[in-house]
CSV table of C-alpha atoms in Angstrom, one decimal:
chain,number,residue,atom,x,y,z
A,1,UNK,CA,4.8,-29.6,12.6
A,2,UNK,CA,6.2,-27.8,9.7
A,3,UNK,CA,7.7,-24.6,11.7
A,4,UNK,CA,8.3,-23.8,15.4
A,5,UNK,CA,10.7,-22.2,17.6
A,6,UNK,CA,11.7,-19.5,20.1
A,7,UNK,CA,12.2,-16.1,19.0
A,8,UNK,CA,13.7,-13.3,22.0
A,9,UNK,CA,12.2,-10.2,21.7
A,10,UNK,CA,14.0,-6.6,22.4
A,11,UNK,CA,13.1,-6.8,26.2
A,12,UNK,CA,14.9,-10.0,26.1
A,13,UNK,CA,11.6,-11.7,26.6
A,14,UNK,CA,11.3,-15.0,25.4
A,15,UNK,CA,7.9,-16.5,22.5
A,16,UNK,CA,7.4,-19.8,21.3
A,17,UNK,CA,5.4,-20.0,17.7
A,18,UNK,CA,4.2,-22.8,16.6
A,19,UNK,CA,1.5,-24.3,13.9
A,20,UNK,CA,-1.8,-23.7,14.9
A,21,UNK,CA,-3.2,-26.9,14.9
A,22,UNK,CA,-6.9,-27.4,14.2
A,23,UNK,CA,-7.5,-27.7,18.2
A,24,UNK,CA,-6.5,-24.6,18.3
A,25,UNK,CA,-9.9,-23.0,16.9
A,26,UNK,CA,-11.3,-22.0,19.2
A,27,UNK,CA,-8.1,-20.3,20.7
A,28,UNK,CA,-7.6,-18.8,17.0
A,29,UNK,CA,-10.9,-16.8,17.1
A,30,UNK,CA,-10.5,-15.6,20.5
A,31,UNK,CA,-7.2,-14.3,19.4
A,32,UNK,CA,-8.6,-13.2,16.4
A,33,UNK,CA,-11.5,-10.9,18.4
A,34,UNK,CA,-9.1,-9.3,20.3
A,35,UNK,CA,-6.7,-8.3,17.7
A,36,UNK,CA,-9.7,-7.1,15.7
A,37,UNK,CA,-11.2,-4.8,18.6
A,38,UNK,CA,-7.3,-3.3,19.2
A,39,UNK,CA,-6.1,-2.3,15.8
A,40,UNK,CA,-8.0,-0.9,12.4
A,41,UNK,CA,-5.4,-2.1,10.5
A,42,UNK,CA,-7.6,-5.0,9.6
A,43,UNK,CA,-9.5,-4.8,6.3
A,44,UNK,CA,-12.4,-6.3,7.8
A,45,UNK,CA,-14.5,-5.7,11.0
A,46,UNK,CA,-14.8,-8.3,13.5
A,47,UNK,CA,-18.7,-8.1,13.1
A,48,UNK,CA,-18.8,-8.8,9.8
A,49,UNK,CA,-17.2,-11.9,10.2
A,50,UNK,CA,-19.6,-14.9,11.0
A,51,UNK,CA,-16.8,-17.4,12.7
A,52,UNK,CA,-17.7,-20.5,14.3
A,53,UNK,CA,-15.6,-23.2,15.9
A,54,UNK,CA,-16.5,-26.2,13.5
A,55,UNK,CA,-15.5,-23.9,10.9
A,56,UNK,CA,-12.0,-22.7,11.7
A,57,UNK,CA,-11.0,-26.2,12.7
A,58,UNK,CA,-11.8,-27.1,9.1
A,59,UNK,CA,-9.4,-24.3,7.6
A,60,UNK,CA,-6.6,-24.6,10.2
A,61,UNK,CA,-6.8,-28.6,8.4
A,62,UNK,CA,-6.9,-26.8,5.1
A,63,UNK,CA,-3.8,-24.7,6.1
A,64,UNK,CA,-2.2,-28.4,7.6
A,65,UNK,CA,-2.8,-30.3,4.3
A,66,UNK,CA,-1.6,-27.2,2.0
A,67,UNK,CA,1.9,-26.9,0.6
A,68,UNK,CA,1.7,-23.3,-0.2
A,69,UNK,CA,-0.4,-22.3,3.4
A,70,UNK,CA,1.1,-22.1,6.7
A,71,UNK,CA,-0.7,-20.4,9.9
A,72,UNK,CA,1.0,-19.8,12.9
A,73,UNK,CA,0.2,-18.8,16.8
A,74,UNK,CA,2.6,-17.1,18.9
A,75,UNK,CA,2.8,-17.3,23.0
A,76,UNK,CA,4.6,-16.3,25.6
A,77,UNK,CA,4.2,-18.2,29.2
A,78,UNK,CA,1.5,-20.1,27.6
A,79,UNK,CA,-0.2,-17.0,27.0
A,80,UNK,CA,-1.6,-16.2,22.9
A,81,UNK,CA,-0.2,-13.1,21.7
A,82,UNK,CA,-0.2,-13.1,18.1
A,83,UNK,CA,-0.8,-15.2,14.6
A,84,UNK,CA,0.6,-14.3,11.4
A,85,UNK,CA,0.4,-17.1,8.1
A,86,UNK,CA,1.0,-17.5,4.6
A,87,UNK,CA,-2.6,-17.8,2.7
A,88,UNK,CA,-1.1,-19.6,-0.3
A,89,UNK,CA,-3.9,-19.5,-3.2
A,90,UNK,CA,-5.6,-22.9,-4.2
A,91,UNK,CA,-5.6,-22.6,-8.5
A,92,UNK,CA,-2.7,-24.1,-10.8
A,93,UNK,CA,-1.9,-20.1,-12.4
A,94,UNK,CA,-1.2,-18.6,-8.7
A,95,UNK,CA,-0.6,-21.3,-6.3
A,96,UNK,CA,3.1,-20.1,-6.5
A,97,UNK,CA,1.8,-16.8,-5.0
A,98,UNK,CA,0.4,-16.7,-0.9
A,99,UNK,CA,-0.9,-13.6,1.1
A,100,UNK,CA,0.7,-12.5,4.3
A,101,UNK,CA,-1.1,-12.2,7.2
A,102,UNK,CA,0.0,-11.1,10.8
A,103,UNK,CA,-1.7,-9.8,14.0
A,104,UNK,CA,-0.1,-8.9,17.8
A,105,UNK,CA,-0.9,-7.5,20.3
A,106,UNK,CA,-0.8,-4.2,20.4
A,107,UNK,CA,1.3,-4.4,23.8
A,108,UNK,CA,3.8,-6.1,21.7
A,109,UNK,CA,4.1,-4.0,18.9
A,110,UNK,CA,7.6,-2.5,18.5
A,111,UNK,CA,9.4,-5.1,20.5
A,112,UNK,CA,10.7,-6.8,17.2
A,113,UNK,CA,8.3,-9.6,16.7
A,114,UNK,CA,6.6,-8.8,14.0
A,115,UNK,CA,10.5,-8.3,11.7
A,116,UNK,CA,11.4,-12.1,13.6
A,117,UNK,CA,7.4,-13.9,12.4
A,118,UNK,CA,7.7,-12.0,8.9
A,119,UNK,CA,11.4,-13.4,8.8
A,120,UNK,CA,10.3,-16.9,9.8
A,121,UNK,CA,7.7,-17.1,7.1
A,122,UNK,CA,9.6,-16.2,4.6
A,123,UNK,CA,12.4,-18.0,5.0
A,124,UNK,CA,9.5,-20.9,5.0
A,125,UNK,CA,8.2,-19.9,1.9
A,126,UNK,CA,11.5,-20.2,0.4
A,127,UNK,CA,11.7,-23.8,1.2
A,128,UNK,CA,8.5,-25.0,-0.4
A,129,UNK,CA,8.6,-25.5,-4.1
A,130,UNK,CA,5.2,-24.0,-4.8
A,131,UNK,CA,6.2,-20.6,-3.5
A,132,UNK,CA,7.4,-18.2,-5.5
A,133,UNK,CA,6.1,-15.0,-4.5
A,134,UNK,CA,4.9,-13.8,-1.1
A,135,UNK,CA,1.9,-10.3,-1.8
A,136,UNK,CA,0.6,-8.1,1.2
A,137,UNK,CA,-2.1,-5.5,1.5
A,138,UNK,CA,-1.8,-2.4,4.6
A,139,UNK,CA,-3.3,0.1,5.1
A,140,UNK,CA,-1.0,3.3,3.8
A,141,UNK,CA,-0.9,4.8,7.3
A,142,UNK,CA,0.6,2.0,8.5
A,143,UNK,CA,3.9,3.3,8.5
A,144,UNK,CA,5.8,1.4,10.5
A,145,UNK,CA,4.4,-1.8,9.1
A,146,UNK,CA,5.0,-0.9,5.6
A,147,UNK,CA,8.7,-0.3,6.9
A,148,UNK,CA,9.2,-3.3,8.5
A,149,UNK,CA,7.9,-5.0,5.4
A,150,UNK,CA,10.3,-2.9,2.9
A,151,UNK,CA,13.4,-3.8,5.2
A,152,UNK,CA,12.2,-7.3,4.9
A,153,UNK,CA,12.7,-7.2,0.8
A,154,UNK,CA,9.4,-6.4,0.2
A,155,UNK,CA,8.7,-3.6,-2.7
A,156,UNK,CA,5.9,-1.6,-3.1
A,157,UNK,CA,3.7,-2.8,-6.6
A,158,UNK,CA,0.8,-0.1,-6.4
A,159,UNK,CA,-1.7,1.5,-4.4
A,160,UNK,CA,-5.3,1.3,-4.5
A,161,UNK,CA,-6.8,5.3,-3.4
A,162,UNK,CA,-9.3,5.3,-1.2
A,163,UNK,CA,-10.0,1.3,-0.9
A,164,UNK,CA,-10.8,1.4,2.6
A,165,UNK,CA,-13.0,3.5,4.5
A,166,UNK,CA,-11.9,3.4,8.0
A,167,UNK,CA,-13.7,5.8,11.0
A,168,UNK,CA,-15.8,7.7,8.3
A,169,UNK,CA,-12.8,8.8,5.6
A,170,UNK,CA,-11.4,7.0,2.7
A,171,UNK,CA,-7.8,5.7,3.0
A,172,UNK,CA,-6.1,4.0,0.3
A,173,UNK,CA,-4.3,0.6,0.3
A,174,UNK,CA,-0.3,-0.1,-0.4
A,175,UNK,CA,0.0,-3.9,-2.5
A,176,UNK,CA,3.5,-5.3,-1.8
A,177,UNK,CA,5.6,-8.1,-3.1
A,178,UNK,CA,8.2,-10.4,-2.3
A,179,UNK,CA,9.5,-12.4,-5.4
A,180,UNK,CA,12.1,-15.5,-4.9
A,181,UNK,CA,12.2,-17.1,-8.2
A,182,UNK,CA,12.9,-20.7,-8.4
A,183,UNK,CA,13.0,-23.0,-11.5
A,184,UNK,CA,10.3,-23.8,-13.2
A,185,UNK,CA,8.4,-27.0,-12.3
A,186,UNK,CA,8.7,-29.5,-15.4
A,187,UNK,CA,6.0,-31.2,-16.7
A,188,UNK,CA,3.3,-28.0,-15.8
């Protein structure tokens, strides 16, 4: 396992994240469903996705074998209640660049998880020598979330009007960054 530990959240409640390992697949899309029916702050909807077991075993081995790629599940008392990752990108010009992703339960929100998962990631993403850059997409009513992230280093790079259309009106999309530069690899 690359990362793992215990994070305590503002009720003093104790979570354990880990690397989703590829047995995890199943647990990953069940996760996955839930967050999707609790929150619209996902760019896609759950029914549009066509996710199978076989299938996400094969990327949570993709995100295993990746130096640039990292996907993690959160729990508490043995209980899922979040996932959040680094989606590094697979060609030679932006493989030093991955997309943050994250997802918790909504009855979670606000407790200080999502700063402590964002945190984690990052200070992952320093450590690999591939990563240079960390992007983000959010909705732009996502207030707190775009907070969190700015608080976190993350600056604001541009936004896309009316990318989404979300409950029958057009919203528009916030791009962030996170750059850490790090020498250049020799021989590339």
């Amino acid at each position: 396992m690359r990362l793992h530990g215990v994070l305590q959240l503002k009720d003093h409640q104790f979570v354990e994240f880990r690397e989703a390992q590829p047995a995890d697949a199943s647990l990953v899309l069940q996760m996955m469903r839930h967050l999707f029916l609790q929150t619209n702050n996902f760019f896609r909807q759950w029914d549009e996705l066509s996710p199978s077991v076989p299938s996400e075993m094969r990327k949570l081995q993709q995100y295993q074998q990746s130096k640039n790629s990292i996907f993690l599940l959160v729990f508490t008392e043995n209980r899922a209640i979040g996932l959040a990752g680094l989606d590094g990108k697979p060609f030679k010009r932006v493989k030093h660049c991955a997309t943050l992703f994250i997802g918790i339960l909504k009855e979670y929100w606000r407790m200080g998880l999502g700063e402590q998962i964002v945190s984690q990631l990052i200070q992952w993403a320093k450590t690999q020598d591939e990563l240079r850059k960390i992007e983000l997409h959010a909705r732009a009513q996502n207030f707190p979330a775009i907070q969190l992230y700015k608080k976190l280093g993350f600056r604001e790079v541009g936004t896309l009007s009316d990318s989404l259309y979300i409950e029958g009106k057009f919203e528009d999309e916030v791009i962030m960054e996170l750059c850490f530069p790090k020498p250049l690899p020799t021989g590339e």
